[in-house]
Every structure is written in structure tokens, then in C-alpha cells.
mmCIF file of C-alpha atoms in Angstrom:
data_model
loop_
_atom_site.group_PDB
_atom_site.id
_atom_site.type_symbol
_atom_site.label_atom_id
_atom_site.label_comp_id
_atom_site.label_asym_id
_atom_site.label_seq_id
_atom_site.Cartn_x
_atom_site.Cartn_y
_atom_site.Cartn_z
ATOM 1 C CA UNK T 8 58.664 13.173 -143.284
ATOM 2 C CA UNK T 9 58.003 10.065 -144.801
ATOM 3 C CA UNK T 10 58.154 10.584 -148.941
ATOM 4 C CA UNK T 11 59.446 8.448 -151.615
ATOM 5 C CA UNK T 12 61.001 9.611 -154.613
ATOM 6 C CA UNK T 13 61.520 7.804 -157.524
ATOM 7 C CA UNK T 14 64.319 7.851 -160.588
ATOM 8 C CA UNK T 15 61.925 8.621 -163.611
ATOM 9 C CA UNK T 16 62.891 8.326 -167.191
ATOM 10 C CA UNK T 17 61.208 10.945 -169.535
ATOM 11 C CA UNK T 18 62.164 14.207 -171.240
ATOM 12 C CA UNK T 19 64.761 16.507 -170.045
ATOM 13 C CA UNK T 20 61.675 18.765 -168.806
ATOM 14 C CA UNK T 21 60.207 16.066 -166.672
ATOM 15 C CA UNK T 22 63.855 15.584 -165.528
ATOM 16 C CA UNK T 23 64.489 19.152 -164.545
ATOM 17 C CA UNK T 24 61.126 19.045 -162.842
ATOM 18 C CA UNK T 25 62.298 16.287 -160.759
ATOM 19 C CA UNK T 26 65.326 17.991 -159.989
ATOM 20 C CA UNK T 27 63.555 20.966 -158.690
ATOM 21 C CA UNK T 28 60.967 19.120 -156.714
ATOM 22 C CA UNK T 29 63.829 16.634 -154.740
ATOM 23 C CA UNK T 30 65.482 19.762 -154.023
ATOM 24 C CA UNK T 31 62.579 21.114 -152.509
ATOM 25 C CA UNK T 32 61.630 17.943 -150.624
ATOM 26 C CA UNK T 33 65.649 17.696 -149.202
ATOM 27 C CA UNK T 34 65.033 21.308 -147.876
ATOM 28 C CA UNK T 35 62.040 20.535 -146.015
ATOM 29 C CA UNK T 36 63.346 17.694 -144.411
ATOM 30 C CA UNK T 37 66.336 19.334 -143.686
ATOM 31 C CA UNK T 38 68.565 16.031 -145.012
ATOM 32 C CA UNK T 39 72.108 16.205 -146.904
ATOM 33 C CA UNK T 40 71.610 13.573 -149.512
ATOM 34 C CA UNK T 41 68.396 12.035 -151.404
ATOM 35 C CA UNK T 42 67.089 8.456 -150.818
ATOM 36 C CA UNK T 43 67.255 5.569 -152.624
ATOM 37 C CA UNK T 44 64.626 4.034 -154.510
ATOM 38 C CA UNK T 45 61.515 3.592 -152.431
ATOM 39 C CA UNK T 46 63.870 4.083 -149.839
ATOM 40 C CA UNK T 47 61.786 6.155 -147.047
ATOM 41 C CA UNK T 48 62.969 9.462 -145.635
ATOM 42 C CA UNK T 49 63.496 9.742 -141.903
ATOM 43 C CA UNK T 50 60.320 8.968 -139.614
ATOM 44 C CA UNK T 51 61.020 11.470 -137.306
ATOM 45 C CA UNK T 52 60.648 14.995 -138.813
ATOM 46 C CA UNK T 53 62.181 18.349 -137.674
ATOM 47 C CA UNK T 54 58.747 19.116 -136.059
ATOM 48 C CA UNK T 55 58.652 16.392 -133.513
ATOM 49 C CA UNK T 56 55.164 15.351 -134.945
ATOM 50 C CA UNK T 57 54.533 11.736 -136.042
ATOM 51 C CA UNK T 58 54.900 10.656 -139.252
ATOM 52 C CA UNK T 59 51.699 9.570 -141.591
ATOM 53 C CA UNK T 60 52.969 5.997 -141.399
ATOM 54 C CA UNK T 61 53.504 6.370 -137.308
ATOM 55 C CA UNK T 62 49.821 8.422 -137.276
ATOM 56 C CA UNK T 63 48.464 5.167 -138.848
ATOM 57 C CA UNK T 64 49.818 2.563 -136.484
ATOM 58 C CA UNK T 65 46.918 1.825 -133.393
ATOM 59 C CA UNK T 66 47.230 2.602 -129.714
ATOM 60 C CA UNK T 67 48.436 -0.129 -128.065
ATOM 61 C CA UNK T 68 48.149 -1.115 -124.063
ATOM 62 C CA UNK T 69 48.963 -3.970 -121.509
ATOM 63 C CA UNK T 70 46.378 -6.721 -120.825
ATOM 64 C CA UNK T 71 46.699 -9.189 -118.417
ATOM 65 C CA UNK T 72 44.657 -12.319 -119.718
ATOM 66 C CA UNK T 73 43.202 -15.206 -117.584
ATOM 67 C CA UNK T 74 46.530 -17.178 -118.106
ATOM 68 C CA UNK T 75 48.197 -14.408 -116.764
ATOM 69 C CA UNK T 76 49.865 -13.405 -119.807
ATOM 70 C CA UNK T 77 50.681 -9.557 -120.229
ATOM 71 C CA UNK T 78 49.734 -8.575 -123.932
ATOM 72 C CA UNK T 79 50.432 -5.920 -125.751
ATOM 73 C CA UNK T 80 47.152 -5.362 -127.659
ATOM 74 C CA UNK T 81 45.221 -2.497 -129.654
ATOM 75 C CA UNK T 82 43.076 0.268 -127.390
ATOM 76 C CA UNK T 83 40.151 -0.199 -129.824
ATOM 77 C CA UNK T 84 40.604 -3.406 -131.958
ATOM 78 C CA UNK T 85 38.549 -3.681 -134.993
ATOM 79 C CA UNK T 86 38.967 -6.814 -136.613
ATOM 80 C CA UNK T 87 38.420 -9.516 -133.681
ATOM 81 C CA UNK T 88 38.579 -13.095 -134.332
ATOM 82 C CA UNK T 89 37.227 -15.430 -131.387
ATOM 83 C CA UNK T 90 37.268 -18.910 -131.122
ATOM 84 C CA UNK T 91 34.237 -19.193 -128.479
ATOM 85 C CA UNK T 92 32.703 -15.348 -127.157
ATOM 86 C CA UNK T 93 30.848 -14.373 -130.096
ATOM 87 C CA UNK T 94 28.136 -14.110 -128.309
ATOM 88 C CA UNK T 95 29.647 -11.651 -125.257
ATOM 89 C CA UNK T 96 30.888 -10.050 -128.389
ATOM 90 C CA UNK T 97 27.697 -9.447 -130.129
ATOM 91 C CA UNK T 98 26.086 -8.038 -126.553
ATOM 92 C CA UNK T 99 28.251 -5.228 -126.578
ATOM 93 C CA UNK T 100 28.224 -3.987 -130.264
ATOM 94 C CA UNK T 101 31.121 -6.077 -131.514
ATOM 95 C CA UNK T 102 30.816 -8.435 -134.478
ATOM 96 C CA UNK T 103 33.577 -10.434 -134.970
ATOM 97 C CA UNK T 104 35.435 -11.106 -138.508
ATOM 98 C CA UNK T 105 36.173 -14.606 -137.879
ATOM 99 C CA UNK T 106 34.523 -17.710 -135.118
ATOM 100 C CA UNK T 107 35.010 -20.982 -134.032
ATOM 101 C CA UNK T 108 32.574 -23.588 -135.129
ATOM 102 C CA UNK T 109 30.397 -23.947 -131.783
ATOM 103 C CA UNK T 110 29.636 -20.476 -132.093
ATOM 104 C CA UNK T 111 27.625 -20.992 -135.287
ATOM 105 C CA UNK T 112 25.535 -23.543 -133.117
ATOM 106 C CA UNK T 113 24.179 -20.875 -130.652
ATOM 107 C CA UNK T 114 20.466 -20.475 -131.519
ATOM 108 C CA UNK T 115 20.296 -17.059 -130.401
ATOM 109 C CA UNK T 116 23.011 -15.471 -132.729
ATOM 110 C CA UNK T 117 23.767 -18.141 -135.408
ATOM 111 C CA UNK T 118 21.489 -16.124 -138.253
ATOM 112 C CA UNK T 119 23.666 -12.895 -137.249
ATOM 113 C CA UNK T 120 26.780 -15.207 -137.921
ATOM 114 C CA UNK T 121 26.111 -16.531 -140.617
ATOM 115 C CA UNK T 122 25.760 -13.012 -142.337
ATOM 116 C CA UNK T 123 29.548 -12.322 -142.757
ATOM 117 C CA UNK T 124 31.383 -13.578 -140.253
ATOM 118 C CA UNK T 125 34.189 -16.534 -141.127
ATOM 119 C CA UNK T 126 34.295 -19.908 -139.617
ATOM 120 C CA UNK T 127 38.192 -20.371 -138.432
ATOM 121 C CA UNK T 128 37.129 -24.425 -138.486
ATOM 122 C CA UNK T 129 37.593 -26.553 -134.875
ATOM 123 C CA UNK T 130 40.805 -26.873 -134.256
ATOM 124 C CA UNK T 131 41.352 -23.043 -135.372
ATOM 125 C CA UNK T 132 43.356 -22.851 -138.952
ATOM 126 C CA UNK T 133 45.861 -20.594 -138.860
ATOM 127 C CA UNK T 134 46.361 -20.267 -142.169
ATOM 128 C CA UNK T 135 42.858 -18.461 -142.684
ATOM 129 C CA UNK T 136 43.315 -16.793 -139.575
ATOM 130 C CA UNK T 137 46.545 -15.019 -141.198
ATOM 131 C CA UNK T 138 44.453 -14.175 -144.428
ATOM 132 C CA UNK T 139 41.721 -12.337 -142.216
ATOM 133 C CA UNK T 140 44.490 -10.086 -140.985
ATOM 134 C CA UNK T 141 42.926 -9.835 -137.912
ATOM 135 C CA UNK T 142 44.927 -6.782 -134.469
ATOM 136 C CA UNK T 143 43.148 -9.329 -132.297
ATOM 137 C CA UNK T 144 42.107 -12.818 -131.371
ATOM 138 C CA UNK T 145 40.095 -14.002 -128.629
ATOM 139 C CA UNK T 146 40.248 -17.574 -127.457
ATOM 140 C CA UNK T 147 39.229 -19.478 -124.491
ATOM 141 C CA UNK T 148 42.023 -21.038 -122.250
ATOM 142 C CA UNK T 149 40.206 -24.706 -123.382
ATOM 143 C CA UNK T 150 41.953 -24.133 -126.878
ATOM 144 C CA UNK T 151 45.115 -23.141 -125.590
ATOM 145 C CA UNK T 152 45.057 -26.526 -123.649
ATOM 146 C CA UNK T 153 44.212 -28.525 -126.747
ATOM 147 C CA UNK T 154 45.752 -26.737 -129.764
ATOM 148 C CA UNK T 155 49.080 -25.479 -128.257
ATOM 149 C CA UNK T 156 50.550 -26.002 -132.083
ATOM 150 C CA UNK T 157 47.808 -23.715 -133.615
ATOM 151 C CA UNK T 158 48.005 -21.417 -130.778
ATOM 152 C CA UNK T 159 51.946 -20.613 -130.722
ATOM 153 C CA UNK T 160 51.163 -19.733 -134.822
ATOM 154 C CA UNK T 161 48.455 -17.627 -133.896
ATOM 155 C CA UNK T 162 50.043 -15.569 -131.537
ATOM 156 C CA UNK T 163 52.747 -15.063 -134.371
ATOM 157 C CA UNK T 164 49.512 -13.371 -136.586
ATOM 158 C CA UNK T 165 48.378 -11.139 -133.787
ATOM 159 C CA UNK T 166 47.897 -10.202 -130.256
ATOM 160 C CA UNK T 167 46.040 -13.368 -128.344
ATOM 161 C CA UNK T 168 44.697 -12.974 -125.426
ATOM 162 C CA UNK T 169 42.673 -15.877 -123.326
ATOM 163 C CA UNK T 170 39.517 -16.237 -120.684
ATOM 164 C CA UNK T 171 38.706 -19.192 -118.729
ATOM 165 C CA UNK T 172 35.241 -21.185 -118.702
ATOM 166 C CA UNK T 173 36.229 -21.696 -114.693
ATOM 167 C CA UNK T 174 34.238 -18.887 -113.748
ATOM 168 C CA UNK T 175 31.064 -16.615 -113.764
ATOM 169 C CA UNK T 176 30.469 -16.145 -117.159
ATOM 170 C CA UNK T 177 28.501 -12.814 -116.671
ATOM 171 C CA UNK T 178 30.228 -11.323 -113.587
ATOM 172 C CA UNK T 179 33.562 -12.319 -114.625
ATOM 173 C CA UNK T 180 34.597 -13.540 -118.265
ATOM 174 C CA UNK T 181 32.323 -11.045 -119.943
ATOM 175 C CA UNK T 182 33.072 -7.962 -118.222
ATOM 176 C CA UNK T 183 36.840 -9.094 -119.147
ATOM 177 C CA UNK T 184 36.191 -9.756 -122.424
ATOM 178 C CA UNK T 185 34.173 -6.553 -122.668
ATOM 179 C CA UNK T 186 37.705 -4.154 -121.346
ATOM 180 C CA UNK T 187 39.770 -6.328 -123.478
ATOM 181 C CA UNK T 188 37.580 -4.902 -126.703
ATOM 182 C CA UNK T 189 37.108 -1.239 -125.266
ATOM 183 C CA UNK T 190 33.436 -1.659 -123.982
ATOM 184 C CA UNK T 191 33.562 -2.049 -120.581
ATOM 185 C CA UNK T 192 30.619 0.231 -120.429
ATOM 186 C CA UNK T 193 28.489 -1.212 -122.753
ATOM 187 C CA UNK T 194 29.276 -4.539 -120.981
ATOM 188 C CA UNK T 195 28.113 -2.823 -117.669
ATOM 189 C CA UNK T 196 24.800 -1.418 -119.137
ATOM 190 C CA UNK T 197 23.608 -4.983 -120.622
ATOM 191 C CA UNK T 198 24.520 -6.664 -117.054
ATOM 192 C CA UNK T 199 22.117 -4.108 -115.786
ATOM 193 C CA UNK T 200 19.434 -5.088 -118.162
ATOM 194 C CA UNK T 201 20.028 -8.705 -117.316
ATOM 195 C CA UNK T 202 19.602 -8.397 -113.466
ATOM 196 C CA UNK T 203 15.879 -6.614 -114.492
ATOM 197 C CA UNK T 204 14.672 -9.578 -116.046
ATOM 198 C CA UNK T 205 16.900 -11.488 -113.680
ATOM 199 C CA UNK T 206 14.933 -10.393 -110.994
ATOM 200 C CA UNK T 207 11.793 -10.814 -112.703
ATOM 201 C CA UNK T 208 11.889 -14.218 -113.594
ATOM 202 C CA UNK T 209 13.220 -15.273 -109.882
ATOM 203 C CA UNK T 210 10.524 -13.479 -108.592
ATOM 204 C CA UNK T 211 8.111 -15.394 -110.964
ATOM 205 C CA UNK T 212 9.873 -18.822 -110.121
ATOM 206 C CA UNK T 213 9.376 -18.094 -106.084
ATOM 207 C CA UNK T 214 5.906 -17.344 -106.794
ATOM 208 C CA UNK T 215 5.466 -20.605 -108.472
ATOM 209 C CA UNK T 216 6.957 -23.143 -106.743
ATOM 210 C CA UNK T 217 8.845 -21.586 -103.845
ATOM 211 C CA UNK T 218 11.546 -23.498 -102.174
ATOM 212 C CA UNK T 219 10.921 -26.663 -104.276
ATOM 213 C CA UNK T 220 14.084 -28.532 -105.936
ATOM 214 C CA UNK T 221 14.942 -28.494 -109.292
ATOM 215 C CA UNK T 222 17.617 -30.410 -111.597
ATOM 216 C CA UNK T 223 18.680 -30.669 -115.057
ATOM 217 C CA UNK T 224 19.543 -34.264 -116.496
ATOM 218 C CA UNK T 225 20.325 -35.837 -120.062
ATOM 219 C CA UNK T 226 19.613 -38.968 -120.930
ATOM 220 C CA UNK T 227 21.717 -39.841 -123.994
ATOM 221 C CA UNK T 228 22.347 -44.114 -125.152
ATOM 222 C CA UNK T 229 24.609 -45.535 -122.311
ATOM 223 C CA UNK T 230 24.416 -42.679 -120.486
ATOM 224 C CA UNK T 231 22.685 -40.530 -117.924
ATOM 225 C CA UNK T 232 24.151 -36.763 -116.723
ATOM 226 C CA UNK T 233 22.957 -34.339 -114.443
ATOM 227 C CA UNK T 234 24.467 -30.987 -115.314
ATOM 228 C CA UNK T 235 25.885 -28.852 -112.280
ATOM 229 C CA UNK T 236 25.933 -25.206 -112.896
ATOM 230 C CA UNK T 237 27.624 -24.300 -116.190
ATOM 231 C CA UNK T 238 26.226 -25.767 -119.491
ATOM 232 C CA UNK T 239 22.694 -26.950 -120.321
ATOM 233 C CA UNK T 240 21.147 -24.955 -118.355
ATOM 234 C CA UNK T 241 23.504 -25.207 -114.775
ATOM 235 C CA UNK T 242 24.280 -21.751 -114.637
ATOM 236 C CA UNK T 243 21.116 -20.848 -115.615
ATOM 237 C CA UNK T 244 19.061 -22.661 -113.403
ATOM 238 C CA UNK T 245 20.979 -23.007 -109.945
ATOM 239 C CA UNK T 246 22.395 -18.882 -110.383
ATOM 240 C CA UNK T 247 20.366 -16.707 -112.356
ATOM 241 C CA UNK T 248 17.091 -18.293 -111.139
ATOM 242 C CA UNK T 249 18.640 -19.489 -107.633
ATOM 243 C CA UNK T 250 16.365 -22.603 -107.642
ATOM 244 C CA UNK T 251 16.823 -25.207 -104.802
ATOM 245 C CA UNK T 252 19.148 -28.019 -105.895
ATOM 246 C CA UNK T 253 18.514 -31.320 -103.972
ATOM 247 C CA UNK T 254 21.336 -32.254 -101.805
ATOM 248 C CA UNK T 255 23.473 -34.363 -104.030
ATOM 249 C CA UNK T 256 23.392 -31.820 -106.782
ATOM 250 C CA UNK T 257 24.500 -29.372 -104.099
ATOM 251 C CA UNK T 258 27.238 -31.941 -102.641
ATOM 252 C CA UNK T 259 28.665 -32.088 -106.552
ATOM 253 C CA UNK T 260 28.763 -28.498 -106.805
ATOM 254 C CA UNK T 261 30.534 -27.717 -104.070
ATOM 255 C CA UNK T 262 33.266 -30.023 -105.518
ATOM 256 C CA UNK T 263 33.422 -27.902 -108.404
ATOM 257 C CA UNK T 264 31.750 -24.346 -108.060
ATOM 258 C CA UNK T 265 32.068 -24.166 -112.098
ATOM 259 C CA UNK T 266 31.775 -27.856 -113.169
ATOM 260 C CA UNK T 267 29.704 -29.035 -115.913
ATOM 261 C CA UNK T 268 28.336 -32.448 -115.151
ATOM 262 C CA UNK T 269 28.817 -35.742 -113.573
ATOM 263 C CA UNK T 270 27.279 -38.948 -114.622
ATOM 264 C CA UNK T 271 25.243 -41.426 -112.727
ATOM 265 C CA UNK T 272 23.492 -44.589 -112.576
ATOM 266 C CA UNK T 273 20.232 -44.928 -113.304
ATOM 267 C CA UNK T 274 20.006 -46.571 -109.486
ATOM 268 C CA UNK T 275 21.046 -43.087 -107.972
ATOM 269 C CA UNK T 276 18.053 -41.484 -110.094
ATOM 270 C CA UNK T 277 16.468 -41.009 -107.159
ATOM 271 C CA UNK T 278 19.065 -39.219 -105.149
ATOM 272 C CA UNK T 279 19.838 -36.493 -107.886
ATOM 273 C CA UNK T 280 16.319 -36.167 -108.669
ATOM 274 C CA UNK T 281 14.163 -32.821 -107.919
ATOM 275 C CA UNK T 282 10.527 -32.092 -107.453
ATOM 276 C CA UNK T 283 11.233 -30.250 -111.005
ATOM 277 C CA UNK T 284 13.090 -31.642 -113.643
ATOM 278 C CA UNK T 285 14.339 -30.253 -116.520
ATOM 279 C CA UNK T 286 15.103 -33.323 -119.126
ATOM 280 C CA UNK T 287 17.670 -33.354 -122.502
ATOM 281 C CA UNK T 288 17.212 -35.683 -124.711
ATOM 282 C CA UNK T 289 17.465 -35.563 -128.518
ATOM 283 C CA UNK T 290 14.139 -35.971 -130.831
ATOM 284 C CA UNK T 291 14.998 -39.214 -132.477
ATOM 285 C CA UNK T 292 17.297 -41.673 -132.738
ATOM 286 C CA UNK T 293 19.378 -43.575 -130.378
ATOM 287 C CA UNK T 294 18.633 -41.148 -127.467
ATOM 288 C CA UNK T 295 15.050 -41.378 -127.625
ATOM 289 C CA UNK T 296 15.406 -45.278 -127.816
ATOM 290 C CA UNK T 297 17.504 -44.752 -124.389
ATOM 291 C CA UNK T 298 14.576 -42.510 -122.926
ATOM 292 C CA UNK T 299 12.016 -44.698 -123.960
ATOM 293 C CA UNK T 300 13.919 -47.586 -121.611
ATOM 294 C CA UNK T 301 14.140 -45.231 -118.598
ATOM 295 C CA UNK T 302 10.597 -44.337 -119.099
ATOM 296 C CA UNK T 303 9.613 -47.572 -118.534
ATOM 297 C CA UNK T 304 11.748 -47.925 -114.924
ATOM 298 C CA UNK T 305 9.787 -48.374 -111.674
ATOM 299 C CA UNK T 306 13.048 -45.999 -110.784
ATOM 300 C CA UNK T 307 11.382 -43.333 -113.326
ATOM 301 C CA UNK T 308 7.789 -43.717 -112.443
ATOM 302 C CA UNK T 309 8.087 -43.362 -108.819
ATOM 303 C CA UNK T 310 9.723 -39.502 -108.918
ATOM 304 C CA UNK T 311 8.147 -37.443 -108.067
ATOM 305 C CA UNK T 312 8.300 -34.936 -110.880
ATOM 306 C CA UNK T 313 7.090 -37.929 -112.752
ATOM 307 C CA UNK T 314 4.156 -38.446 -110.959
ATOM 308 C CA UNK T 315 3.619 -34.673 -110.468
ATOM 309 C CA UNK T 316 3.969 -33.930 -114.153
ATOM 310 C CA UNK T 317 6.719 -31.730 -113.556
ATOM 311 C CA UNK T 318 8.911 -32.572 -116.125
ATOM 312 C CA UNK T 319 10.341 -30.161 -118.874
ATOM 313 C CA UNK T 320 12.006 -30.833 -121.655
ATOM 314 C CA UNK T 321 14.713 -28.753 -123.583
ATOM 315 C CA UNK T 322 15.750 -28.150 -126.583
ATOM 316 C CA UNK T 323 19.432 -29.779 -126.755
ATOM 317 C CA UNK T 324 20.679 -26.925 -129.008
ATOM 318 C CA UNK T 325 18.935 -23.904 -127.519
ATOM 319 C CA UNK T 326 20.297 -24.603 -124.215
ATOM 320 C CA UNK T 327 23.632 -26.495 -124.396
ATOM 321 C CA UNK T 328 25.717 -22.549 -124.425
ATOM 322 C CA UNK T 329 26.960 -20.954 -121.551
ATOM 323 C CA UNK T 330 27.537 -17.964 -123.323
ATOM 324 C CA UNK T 331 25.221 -14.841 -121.598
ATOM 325 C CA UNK T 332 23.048 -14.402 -124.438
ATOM 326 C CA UNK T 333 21.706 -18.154 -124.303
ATOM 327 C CA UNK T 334 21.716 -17.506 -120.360
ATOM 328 C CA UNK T 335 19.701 -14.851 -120.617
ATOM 329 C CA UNK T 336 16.976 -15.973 -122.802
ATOM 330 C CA UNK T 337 17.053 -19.529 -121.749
ATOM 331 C CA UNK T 338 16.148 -18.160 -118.116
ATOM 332 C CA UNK T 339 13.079 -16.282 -119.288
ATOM 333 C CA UNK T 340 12.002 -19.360 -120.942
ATOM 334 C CA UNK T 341 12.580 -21.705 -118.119
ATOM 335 C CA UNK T 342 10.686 -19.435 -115.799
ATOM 336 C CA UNK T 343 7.741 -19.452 -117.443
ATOM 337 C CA UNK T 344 7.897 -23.153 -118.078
ATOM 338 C CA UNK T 345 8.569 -23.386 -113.984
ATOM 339 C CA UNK T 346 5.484 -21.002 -113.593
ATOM 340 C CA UNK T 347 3.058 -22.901 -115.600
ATOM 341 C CA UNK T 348 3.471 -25.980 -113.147
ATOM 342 C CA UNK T 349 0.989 -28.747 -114.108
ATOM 343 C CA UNK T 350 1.966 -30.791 -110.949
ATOM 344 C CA UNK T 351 0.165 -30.231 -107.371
#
């Protein structure tokens, strides 16, 4: 039993009172002599039921994180702190306390963020991260790379466990995220209700342009990317959608199944080029001034997407994520754009 009892000044009533009421508590617990001041009695009652206190404390298991690291972390956590899965978070009924600060870029969930959940800043400050009192905190193996410091304090503050960008980020990091919360089922019911519209918008892509190439590129001052099949639209172009990557784009993927990008020379354009191009490039400034060069190319005018007219371009904020949500809706945009082809 887990009672406190307390040396009370007062009238001799109140003290015989007290006397009365220790003896009865000493009885109950079946102890020879009183604690001390807020000292607690025994934890482990005659009964061999848990104590309030114990009662209190949450169900803990093992979790094996993508570093490998066994945790010991809650069975239903309820004050998460993430430094990059909001998203996966918010697609199975979890909002997090606390996020890092590329989270609150994602167009598709910043408004929810911003409507009570902390910023723990870029790199993560463990000093607010202690304050939030969070029973768990979710961070990608990226910031455990960069931030080993802040990481060996946060793991002080509460159970950390880790997931990798190098890998599918719907078949594989969510669905591990998803158990490490409690919602493995809720994580398998929204995969469900991705491959629907999955399927839908593949099937509307096919239609449309059939086995014709596509690629992504960004054209950004000094420099000219073509993204691979993770961020800016990779994953969601060359694996949701399964659209036909020209041969070099295929050649650089191969390299690196879950790579983001490699840069090229305007001279091997051509080579990386598809009869469909998706384009980045910023609204104004330097950027444009860049685009505005490459525009002007012979290199540019002869692609064929140029001369086809089959060139979108993307919003650099709505589609630099590669968390599911921005996959997700980023596809069903893309395949329309893909369907309403203006090329011959």
C-alpha cells in the first residue's frame, strides 16, 4: 500500500485522531513500525496486487529500431515527439506533441501542425524536448548521423527509437513506424486505401501515354538535378505510378534503389531527358534567371517534351516530401497532369 502519513501539529484531538488512524493504516499493511515523513509504505502489499503508483506506470515492450537498437518503449505512447514522420503519424490517428522544422513545410499537413503541435527547432533542442515530457521520440536515422550530441541527451529524456529514409517509405518505414505507436492496423487500412487510388491513377497514366518515358529535373542557379526515386516526386513517379524512366535514369537507380538525385550537365540533357518531363524550379529569383538561360539552349529546344509541350511544372514545396501523405496526393495530381497531355 502506498500511503503517506504526515506529523501534524494541532490539538490533542486532532493528535489522538492521528494516532488512531496510523494505527489503523499499520494494521492494514501489516508493518511493525510507521514511516517517516513522506516516506512511502511498501509497494508491494499483502494482496499481491500492484500498487496505485505501480497501476500508473505504462506497459512497456521491446522494439527493435532500424539501427538495430532494442528499446524498451511504452505499448501505447501518448505524447510522441518526431523529428521527421509527422505525416505517417497524422495517417494513422496520431498527432504528435512536438516536430522537427521540415515537417511544418509539408503542404498537406502544415495547417494541422501549426494548431498545437511544438517545433523542437533543426538541430532538435533538447532542452524543450525535456519540458514536453514526452514516453516517446521518433527520429529518422539522418539525425542520429548529424546530431549524435543532441541525440545521446535525448535518449536520456525518453525512449528513442529510429527509421531509415533507405527504404520504401509506404511498404516499409510506415508500417514500422505505425507498430512502433500501436497502429499497425490503422497503418494497414490507409495502405489499402492508397493502392485504390494507386491503381486508379496508373491505370489513368497507361491510358494516357502508355509506355512513354518520364523524368523529374530541377533547375536551380549553377545547377541542374534529376531526382531518382525518393524526393520531388522520385518515389512518386517511377513507383506509385510505375512510369517508364529513360535508360540513364534507370542506370542511376539501379546504383541506388533509394537515392535522391544526381546532378548533370546541361550537355547530358539529352540523355536523362523523357518524352514527359516534370520540371522544379522556383517562381522568382535566381532560379528562374537560371531557367530562363536553359530555355534559351538549342539543348532545351530540341527535346522532345519541349517540342511536344509535355512539360509540367511543380510546385517546389508541394512536392519536395517523401512522406506518404505528399506521395499520395502528389500522385493523383501528377496523373491527371500526365492525362491531360497537350503533346502528340
Amino acid at each position: 500500500m502506498n500511503k503517506y502519513v504526515h506529523q501534524k501539529s494541532g490539538s490533542v484531538f486532532l493528535s489522538a485522531i492521528a494516532a488512531i488512524m496510523l494505527a489503523v493504516l499499520l494494521a492494514a499493511c501489516g508493518t511493525e513500525s510507521a514511516p517517516g515523513i513522506n516516506q512511502a509504505v511498501s509497494k508491494e502489499p499483502a494482496s499481491g496486487k500492484n500498487s496505485s503508483v505501480e497501476a500508473e506506470k505504462p506497459q512497456m515492450r521491446t522494439f527493435t529500431d532500424d539501427l538495430g537498437r532494442k528499446v524498451e518503449i511504452p505499448v501505447t505512447p501518448t505524447r510522441v515527439i518526431v523529428s521527421d514522420f509527422s505525416a505517417e503519424m497524422m495517417a494513422i490517428g496520431v498527432k504528435p506533441i512536438a516536430a522537427g522544422n521540415n515537417d511544418f513545410k509539408i503542404t498537406f499537413i502544415k495547417n494541422e501542425l501549426a494548431a498545437g503541435v511544438d517545433s523542437i527547432g533543426d538541430p532538435p533542442n533538447a532542452e524543450k524536448i525535456l519540458q514536453l515530457s514526452p514516453d516517446l521520440i521518433v527520429m529518422s536515422t539522418v539525425a542520429h548521423d548529424i546530431y549524435p550530441k543532441v541525440v545521446e541527451q535525448l535518449e536520456k529524456v525518453a525512449p528513442v527509437v529510429y527509421f531509415s529514409f533507405e527504404q520504401d517509405p509506404i511498404y516499409e518505414t510506415f508500417p514500422k513506424i505505425a507498430d512502433a505507436v500501436g497502429k499497425p492496423q490503422q497503418a494497414k487500412k490507409w495502405i489499402e486505401d492508397y493502392e485504390q487510388e494507386m491503381k486508379r491513377s496508373r491505370e489513368k497514366v497507361k491510358s494516357a501515354i502508355g509506355d512513354e518515358t518520364v523524368s523529374v529535373f530541377r533547375i536551380e542557379k549553377g545547377r541542374l538535378r534529376i531526382y531518382l526515386n525518393r524526393n520531388f516526386a522520385g518515389y512518386m513517379v517511377r513507383t506509385s505510378l510505375q512510369t517508364k524512366a529513360p535508360a540513364a535514369v534507370a542506370a542511376e537507380i539501379a546504383k541506388n534503389k533509394y537515392g535522391s538525385a544526381v546532378e548533370i550537365s546541361l550537355e547530358k540533357l539529352p540523355e536523362y531527358a523523357a518524352d514527359h518531363m516534370f520540371i522544379i524550379v522556383r517562381g522568382q529569383g535566381d532560379d528562374q534567371a537560371a531557367f530562363k538561360e536553359i530555355e534559351n539552349s538549342a539543348i532545351w529546344r530540341n527535346l522532345p517534351a519541349v517540342r511536344k509541350s509535355n512539360l509540367h511544372f511543380i510546385d517546389t514545396d508541394k512536392y519536395y516530401g517523401v512522406d506518404i501523405i505528399t506521395i499520395r496526393e502528389t500522385m493523383k495530381e501528377a496523373a491527371d497532369m500526365l492525362a491531360k497531355r497537350t503533346g502528340n
